[in-house]
Phi, psi and omega in degrees: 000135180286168160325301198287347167288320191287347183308300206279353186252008165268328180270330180296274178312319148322336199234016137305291205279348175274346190280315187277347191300286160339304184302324206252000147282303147000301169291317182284007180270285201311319179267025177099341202296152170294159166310308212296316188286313152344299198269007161279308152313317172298307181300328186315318190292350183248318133067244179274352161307293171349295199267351179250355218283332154002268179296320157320321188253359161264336158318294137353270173345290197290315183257337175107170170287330172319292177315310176265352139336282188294284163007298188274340178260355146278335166284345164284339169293305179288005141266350163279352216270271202318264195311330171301306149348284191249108157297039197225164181304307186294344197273346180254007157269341160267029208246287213296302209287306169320266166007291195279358166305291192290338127358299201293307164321269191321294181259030178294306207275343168283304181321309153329297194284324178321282187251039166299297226266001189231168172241177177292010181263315194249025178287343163314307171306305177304296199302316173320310201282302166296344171258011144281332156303314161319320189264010172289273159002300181275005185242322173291318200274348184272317214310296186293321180286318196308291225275308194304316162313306213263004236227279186286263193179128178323300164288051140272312161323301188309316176299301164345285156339284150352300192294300184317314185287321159321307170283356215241312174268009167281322092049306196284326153353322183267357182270150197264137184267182189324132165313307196186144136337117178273138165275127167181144182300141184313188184196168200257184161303283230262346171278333171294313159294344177284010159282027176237008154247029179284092215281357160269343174278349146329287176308305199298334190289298208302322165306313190304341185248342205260000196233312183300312181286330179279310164308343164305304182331297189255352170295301188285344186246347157273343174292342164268358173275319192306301176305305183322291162310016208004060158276151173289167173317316214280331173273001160288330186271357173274324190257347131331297171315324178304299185301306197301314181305321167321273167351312197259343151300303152333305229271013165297280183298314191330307200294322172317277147025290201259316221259340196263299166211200201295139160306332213266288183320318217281293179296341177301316196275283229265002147263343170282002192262321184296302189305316198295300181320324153305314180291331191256325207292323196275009158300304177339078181260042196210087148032304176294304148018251170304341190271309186300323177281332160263353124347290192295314178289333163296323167337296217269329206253324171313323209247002145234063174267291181321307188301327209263336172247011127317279181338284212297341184277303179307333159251061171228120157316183161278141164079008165228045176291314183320276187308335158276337175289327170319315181268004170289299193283345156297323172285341158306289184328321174312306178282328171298313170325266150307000186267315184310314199269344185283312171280008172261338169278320224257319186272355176286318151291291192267009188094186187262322174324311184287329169280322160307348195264334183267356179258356170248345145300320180317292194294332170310290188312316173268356168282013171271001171288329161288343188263344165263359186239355166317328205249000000 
């Protein structure tokens, strides 16, 4: 499979978990839960990554990609399956928990195949074009869900979904299978963590989860700052979409970027402009507004996913890229866990003001972990 297959099935799947994520806060709203319980469902989804993804990229590693590809866009179909069915609370924690299976897979084994198929003069390049696609994904799927929800009905998003994911595993075919079983002795749980005393697979996990949990954030927890503000469905998912078009837009330019200055600068400036963006939006009463800011945050937020899985593949030993993309996406999900169910005590005491105002220090405070390692 070429660059542009893996493009579209990274776009595809993205725009499955974006079309639904909102909705299924939104429902879970619609079905009484507290802020507290909300943020317990946005954590389900990171869930069984936390424990498998690991074990996912060696797997990978050993077996090819093909397979846990097709694998994950059949479970995401059976979580869109489930809440189209069943109207309850329970149906949308399995929902989330389904999802964050194929999270595990899906995009390990792309990421993989990515960089199988690329070298260190245009892996920049690759990796950019895919988390450009990725943020293609966040600008189409609130777009389609916002209209389809507030038009139709939340299960119609699901059906929406359905389709995609059907279409999505004839797509995964093409991609090819392993040449031959990499040989090499298994490795423990504890030899995977010791790839955290490499200090750029450091870096890259720490960007990757401090950029992934602030977007998690504001997916789940701004369509209820939105209600607050009495915005419509459709313009809470426009201005979602926005942010995601910000996003996919940085990653246009990045590699120019990267060619211009220091990684370390790049990421210093574009998480502190995103927390400071955090810091203002929930001031914010004018539609255009919240829109010009989540715009920034996207800016801001866009340019480190591509950095953290350019790093994280190049300083992966051999024949264990799999298995380090693996412990990338366990240490998001670690923050996709906790951040979600941590700001849900927090909007639950102070209000949804307090959660943002407090993800948006997190972040001023950690892009200064890059600005010490700048100079």
């Amino acid at each position: 499979m070429n660059l542009r297959g893996i493009l579209l099935l990274i776009f595809l799947f993205q725009t499955i978990i974006n079309a639904t994520r909102p909705v299924i806060t939104l429902s879970a709203d619609e079905f009484g839960a507290s802020i507290f319980m909300i943020g317990i469902l946005t954590s389900s989804f990171a869930f069984l990554p936390l424990i498998f993804s690991i074990h996912a990229g060696k797997v990978i590693d050993k077996f090819g990609n093909r397979m846990p590809i097709i694998f994950g866009f059949v479970v995401s179909i059976a979580g869109m399956i489930i809440p189209t069915l069943y109207s309850a609370i329970w149906a949308l924690f399995a929902s989330q928990l389904l999802l964050g299976l194929a999270n595990i897979c899906i995009p390990i084994a792309l990421q993989n195949q990515l960089g199988h198929q690329s070298n260190p003069k245009n892996r920049d390049y690759f990796f950019s074009m895919f988390s450009l696609c990725v943020a293609l994904g966040a600008v189409i799927g609130p777009l389609v869900g916002g209209y389809l929800s507030e038009h139709v009905s939340f299960q119609v998003v699901y059906v929406f979904c359905i389709v995609i994911g059907v279409i999505s595993i004839v797509f995964s075919f093409r991609i090819p299978k392993a040449a031959e079983k990499v040989s090499r002795p298994p490795t423990k749980l504890v030899d995977s963590f010791k790839l955290f005393e490499n200090k750029l697979v450091r870096k890259a996990l720490f960007s990757s989860a401090l950029v992934l949990y602030s977007k998690d954030i504001f997916v789940a927890y701004f369509p209820l700052l939105g209600k607050q503000m009495h915005l419509s469905t459709s313009t809470i998912g426009w201005i979602i979409a926005l942010q995601g078009l910000a996003t996919m837009f940085v990653r246009f330019i990045l590699p120019k970027l990267l060619e211009t200055y220091k990684r370390d600068t790049v990421l210093f400036m574009s998480i502190l402009v995103a927390g400071i963006a955090f810091l203002l939006l929930p001031f914010s009463h004018s539609a255009y507004l919240i829109a010009v800011f989540a715009i920034v945050m996207g800016l801001g937020l866009g340019c480190g996913q591509p950095i953290s899985m350019t790093t994280t593949y190049n300083a992966s030993p051999p024949n264990r890229t799999g298995e380090v993309l693996g412990l990338r996406i366990a240490t998001n999900r670690f923050s996709q866990l906790i951040a979600p169910t941590f700001f849900g005590v927090i909007g639950g005491s102070v209000g949804m003001i307090g959660i943002f105002l407090f993800s948006g220090v997190f972040l001023v405070g950690g892009s200064l972990f890059f600005r010490k390692h700048e100079e």
